[in-house]
Coordinates of C-alpha atoms and ligand atoms in Angstrom, one line a residue:
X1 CA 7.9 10.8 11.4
X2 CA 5.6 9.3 8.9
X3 CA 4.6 12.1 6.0
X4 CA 1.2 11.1 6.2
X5 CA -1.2 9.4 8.9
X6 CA -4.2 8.4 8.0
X7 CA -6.2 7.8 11.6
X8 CA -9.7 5.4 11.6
X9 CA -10.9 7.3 8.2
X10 CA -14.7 7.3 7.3
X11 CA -16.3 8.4 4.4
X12 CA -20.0 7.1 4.5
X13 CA -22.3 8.5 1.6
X14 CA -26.1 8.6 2.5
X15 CA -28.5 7.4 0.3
X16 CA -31.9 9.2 -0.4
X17 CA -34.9 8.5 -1.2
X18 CA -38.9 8.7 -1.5
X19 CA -41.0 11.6 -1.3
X20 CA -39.2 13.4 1.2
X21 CA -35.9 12.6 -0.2
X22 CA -35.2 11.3 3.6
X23 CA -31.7 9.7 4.2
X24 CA -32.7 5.7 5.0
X25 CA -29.0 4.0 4.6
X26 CA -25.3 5.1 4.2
X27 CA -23.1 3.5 1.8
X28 CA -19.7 2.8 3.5
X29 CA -17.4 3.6 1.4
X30 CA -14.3 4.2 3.6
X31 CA -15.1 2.5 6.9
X32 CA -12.4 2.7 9.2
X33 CA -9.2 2.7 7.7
X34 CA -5.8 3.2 9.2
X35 CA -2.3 3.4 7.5
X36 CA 0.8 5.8 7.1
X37 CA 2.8 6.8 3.9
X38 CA 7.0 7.5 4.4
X39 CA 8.8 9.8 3.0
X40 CA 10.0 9.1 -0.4
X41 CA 8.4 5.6 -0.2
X42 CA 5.2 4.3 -2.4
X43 CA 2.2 3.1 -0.5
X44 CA -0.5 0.9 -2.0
X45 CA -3.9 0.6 -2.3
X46 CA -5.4 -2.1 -3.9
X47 CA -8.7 -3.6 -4.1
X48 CA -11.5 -4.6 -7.1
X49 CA -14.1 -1.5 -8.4
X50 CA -16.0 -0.1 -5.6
X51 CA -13.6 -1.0 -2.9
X52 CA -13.3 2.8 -1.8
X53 CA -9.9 3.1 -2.8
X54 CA -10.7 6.4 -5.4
X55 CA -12.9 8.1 -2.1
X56 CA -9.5 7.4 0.4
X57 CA -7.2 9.3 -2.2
X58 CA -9.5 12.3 -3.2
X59 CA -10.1 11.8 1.1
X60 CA -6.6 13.0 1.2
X61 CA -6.5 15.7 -1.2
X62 CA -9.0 17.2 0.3
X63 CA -11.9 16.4 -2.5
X64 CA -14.0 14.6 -0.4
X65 CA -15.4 15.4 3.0
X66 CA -14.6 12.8 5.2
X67 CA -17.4 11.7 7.8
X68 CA -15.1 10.9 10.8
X69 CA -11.3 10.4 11.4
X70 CA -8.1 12.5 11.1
X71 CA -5.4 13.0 8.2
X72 CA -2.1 14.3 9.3
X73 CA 0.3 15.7 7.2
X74 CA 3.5 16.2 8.6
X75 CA 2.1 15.8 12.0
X76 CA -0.4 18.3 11.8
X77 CA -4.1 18.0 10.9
X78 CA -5.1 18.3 7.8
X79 CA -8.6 17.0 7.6
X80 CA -10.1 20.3 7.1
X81 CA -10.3 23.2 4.7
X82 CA -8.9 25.5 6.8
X83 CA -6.2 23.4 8.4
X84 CA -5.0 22.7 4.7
X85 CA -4.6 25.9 3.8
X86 CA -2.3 26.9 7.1
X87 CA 0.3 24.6 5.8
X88 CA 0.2 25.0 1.7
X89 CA -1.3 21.4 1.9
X90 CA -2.7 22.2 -1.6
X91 CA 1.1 22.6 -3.4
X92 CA 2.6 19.5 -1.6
X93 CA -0.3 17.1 -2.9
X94 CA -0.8 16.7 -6.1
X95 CA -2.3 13.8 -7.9
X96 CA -2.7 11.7 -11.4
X97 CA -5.5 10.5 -12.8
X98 CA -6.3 7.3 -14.9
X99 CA -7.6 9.0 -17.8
X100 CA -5.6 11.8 -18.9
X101 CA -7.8 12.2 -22.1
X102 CA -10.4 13.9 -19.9
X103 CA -8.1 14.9 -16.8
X104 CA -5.9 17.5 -18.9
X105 CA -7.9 20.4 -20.8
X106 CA -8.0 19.3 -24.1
X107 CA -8.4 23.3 -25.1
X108 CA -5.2 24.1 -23.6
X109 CA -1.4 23.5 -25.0
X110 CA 1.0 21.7 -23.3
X111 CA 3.1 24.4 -22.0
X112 CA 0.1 26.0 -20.1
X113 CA -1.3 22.6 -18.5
X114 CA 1.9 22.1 -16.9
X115 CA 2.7 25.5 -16.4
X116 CA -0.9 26.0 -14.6
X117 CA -0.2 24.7 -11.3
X118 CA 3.3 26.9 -11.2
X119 CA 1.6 29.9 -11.9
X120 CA -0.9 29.1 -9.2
X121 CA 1.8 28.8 -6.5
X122 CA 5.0 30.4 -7.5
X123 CA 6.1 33.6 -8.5
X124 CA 8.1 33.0 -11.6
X125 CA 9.3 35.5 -14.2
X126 CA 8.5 34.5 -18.0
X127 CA 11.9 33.2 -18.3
X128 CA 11.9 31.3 -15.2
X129 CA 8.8 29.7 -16.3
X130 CA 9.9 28.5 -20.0
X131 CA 13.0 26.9 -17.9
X132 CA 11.1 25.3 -15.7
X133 CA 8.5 23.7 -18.2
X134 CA 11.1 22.3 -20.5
X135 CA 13.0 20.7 -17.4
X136 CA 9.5 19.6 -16.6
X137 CA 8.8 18.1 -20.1
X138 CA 12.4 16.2 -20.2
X139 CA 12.4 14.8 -17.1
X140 CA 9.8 12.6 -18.4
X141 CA 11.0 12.1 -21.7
X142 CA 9.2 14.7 -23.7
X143 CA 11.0 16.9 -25.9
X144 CA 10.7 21.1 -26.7
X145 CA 8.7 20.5 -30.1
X146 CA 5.8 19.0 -27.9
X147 CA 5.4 22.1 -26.3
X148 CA 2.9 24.2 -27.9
X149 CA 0.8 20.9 -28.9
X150 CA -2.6 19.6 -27.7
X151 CA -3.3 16.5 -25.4
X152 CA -5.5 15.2 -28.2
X153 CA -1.7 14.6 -30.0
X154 CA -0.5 12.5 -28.4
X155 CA -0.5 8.9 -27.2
X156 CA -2.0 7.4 -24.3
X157 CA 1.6 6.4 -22.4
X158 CA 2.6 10.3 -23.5
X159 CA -0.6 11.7 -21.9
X160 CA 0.3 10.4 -18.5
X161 CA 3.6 11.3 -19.0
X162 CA 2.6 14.6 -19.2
X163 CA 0.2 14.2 -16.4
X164 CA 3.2 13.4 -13.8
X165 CA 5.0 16.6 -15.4
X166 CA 2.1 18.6 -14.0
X167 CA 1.8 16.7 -10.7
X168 CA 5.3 17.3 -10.2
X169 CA 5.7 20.7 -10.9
X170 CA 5.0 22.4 -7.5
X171 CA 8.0 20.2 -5.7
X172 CA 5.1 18.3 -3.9
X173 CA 5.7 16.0 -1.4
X174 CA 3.0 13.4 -1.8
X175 CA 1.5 12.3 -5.2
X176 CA -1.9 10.4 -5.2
X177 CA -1.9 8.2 -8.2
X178 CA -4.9 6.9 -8.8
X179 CA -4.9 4.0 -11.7
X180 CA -2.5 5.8 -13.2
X181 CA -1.6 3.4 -16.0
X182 CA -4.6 1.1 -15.6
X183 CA -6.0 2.8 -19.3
X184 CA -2.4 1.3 -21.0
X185 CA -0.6 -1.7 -22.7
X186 CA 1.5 -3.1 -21.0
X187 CA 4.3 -2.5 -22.8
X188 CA 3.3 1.0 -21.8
X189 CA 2.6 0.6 -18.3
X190 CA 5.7 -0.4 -17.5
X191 CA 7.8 2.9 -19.5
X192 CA 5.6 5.0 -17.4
X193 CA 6.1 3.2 -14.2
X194 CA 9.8 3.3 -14.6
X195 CA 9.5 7.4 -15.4
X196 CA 7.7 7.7 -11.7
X197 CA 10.2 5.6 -9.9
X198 CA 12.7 7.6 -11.3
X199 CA 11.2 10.9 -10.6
X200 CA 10.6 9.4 -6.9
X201 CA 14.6 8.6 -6.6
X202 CA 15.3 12.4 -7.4
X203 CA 12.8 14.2 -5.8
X204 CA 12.3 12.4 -2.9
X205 CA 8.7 11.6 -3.5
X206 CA 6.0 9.7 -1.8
X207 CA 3.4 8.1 -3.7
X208 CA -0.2 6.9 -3.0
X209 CA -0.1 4.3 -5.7
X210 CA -4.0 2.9 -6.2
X211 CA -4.8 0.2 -8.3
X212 CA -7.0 -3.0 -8.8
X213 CA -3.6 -5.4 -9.9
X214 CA -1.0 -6.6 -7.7
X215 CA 0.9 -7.2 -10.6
X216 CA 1.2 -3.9 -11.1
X217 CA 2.0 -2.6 -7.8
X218 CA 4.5 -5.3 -6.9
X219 CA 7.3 -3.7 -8.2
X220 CA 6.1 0.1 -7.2
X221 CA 5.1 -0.3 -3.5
X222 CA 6.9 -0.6 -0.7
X223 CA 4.2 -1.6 1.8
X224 CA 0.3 -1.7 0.8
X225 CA -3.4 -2.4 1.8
X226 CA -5.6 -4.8 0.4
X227 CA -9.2 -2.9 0.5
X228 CA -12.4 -4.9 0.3
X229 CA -16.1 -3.1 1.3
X230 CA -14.5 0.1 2.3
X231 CA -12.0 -1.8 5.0
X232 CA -8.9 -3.0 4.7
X233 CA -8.7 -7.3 5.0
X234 CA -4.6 -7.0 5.2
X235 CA -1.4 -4.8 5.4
X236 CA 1.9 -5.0 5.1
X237 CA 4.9 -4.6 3.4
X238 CA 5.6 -6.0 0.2
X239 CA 7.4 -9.0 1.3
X240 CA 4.4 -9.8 3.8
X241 CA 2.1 -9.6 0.9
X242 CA 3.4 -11.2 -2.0
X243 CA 5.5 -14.2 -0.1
X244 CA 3.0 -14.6 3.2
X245 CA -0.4 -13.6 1.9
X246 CA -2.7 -15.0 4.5
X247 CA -6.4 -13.3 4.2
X248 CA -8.3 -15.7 1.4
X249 CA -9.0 -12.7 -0.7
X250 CA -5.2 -11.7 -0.8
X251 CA -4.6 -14.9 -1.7
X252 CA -7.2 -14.8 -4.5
X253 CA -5.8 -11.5 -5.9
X254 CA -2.6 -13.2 -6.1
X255 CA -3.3 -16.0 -7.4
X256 CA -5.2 -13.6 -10.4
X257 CA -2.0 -12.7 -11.8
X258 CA -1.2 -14.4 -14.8
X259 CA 2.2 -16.0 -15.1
X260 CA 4.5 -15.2 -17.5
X261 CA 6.7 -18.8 -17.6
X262 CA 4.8 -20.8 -20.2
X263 CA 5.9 -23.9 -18.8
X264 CA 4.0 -22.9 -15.3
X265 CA 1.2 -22.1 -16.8
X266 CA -0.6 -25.6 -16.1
X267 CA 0.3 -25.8 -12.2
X268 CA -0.7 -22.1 -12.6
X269 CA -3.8 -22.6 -13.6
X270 CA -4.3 -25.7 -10.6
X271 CA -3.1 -23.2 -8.2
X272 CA -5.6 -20.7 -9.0
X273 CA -8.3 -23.6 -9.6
X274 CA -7.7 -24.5 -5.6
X275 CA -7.3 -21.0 -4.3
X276 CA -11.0 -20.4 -5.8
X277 CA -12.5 -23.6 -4.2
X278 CA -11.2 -22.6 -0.8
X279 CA -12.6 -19.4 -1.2
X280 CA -15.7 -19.8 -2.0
X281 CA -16.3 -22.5 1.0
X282 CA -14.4 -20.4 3.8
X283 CA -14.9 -16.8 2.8
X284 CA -18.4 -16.4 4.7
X285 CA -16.0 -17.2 7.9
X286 CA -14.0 -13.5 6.7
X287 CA -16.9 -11.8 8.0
X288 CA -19.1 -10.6 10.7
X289 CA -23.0 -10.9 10.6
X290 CA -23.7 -7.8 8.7
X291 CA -21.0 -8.7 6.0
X292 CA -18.7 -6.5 7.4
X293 CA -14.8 -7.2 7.2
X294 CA -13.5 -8.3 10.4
X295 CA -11.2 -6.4 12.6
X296 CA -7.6 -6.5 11.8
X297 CA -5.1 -8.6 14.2
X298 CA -1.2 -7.5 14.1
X299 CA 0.6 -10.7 12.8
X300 CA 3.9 -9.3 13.1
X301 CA 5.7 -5.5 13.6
X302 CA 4.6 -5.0 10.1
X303 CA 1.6 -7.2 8.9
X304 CA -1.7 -7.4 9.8
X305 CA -4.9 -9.4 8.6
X306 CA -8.6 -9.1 9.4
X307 CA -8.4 -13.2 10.1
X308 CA -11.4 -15.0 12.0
X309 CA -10.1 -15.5 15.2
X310 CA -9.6 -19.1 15.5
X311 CA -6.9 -18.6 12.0
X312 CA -4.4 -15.8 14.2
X313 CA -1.3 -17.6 14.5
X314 CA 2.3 -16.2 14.5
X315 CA 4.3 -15.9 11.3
Ligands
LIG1 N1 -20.4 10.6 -4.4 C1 -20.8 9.4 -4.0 N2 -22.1 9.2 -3.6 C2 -22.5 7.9 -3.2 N3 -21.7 6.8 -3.3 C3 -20.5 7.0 -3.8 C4 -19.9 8.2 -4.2 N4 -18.7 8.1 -4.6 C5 -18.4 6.7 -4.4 N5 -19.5 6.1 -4.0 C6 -19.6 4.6 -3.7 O1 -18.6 4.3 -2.7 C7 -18.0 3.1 -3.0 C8 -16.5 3.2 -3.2 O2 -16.2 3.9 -4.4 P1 -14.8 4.2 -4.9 O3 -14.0 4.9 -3.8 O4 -14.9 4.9 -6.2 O5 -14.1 2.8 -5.2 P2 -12.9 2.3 -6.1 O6 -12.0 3.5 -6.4 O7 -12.2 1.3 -5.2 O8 -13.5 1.7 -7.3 C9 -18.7 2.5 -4.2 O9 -19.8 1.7 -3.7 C10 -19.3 3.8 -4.9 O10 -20.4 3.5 -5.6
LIG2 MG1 -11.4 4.1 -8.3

């Protein structure tokens, strides 16, 4: 059984205005999405800034209210307050933020931030807590000396270090991860990404991995969504992405990542040249009459693309 199901989400925001502050339009944020995260496995969400991919993760944590559709957690509904509570929801989904600067209190020591979400949920004994802090702390390469010190000391990379330190420390089942290295060099990005993959291997993790670079994600997810508008415009799992991309803006995203190989970089830069041309003369066929993305067809067991209908053809 899937750890999570996410079920024809909706999260539509109204927009007021005039005199009577009347609602006259909704923006879509989420508009019917559907996918499902494994256990231990990384799902992805990727998109460009105002795709809705922050309002389907706090969705999930229960930050948002969601307009229509069902989140199941283990099988059971989850899509309400009350239903959350019944099953301890709030322990086994924890998430990271992009900007730990402002996401950890900057008032507050190290030792309390990650020892806040513990003491909210278990019963430890002093003791017990000082044990469980340190093996916190280590596991993602943070040493006893940075305990008693301020967020404001230390780096960026450290911050969110310490950020997956407190996300992890109630044994949670699902982490939502929402840019979480997006604010870092690159050099960086990739020491923290390695420290999350590992913590996944040994806890058994699942991650909702959200970001606006494929490059990034390639190595972290094991399937993923491209989001555009609030839909999704394809799914699959990493393989289908990457090596058979076949919605235009997929292939756009892809083509965005810079590569590495100086000696490409010429044919890169053709490849990227063409993908844009054929964009911009076929995308307006990618949607329907209210610029909506079109419905998704299943390609194969495990892809799908929102494709005009005259493109659906086997893989
Ligand atoms: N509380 C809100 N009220 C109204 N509109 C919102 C609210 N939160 C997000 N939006 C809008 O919903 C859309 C999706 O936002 P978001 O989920 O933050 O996208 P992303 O994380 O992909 O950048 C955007 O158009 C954004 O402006
Ligand atoms: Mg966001």
């Amino acid at each position: 059984m899937s750890l999570v199901e996410i079920k024809d989400l909706k999260v539509h925001y109204p927009i007021r205005s005039g005199f009577f502050n009347r609602i006259h339009d909704y923006v879509y944020a989420v508009d019917g999405v559907n996918f499902e995260i494994e256990p231990g496995q990384t799902y992805g969400l990727i998109g460009e800034t105002g795709s809705g991919k922050t309002t389907i993760g706090r969705s999930i944590i229960g930050l948002e209210k969601i307009t229509s559709g069902q989140i199941l957690f283990n099988g059971k509904d989850v899509s309400t307050k009350r239903e959350r509570k019944a099953v301890h929801y709030n322990r086994d989904v924890q998430m990271i933020f992009q900007d730990s600067l402002s996401s950890l209190n900057p008032k507050k020591r190290i030792y309390d931030i990650i020892a806040e979400p513990l003491r909210n949920f278990e019963k430890l004994s002093d003791t017990e807590e000082k044990h469980r802090v340190r093996e916190l702390l280590d596991t993602v390469g943070l040493g006893d000396d940075d305990l008693f010190k301020y967020p404001f000391e230390f780096s960026g990379g450290q911050r969110q270090r310490i950020g997956v330190a407190r996300a992890i420390s109630t044994n949670p089942k699902l982490v939502i991860a929402d840019e979480p290295v997006s604010a870092l060099d690159l050099s960086v990005q990739a020491q923290v990404l390695n420290y999350m993959q590992e913590i996944q291997k040994q806890f058994n993790i699942s991650y909702l991995f959200i970001s606006h670079d494929l490059g990034v994600v390639r190595h972290m997810c094991d399937s993923m969504a491209i989001m555009h508008r609030g839909r999704f415009v394809e799914l699959g799992t990493r393989d289908d992405i990457y090596n058979h991309p076949q919605h235009i803006y997929t292939k756009r995203l892809l083509a965005a990542i810079p590569d590495i190989n100086v000696d490409q970089r010429e044919d890169h830069r053709k490849h990227r040249k063409e993908v844009e041309k054929v964009f911009d003369t076929e995308q307006s066929r990618y949607y329907d009459k209210n610029g909506r993305v079109l419905p998704l067809q299943q390609i194969s067991e495990t892809h799908s693309v929102a494709l005009p209908e005259d493109q659906v053809k086997g893989e």
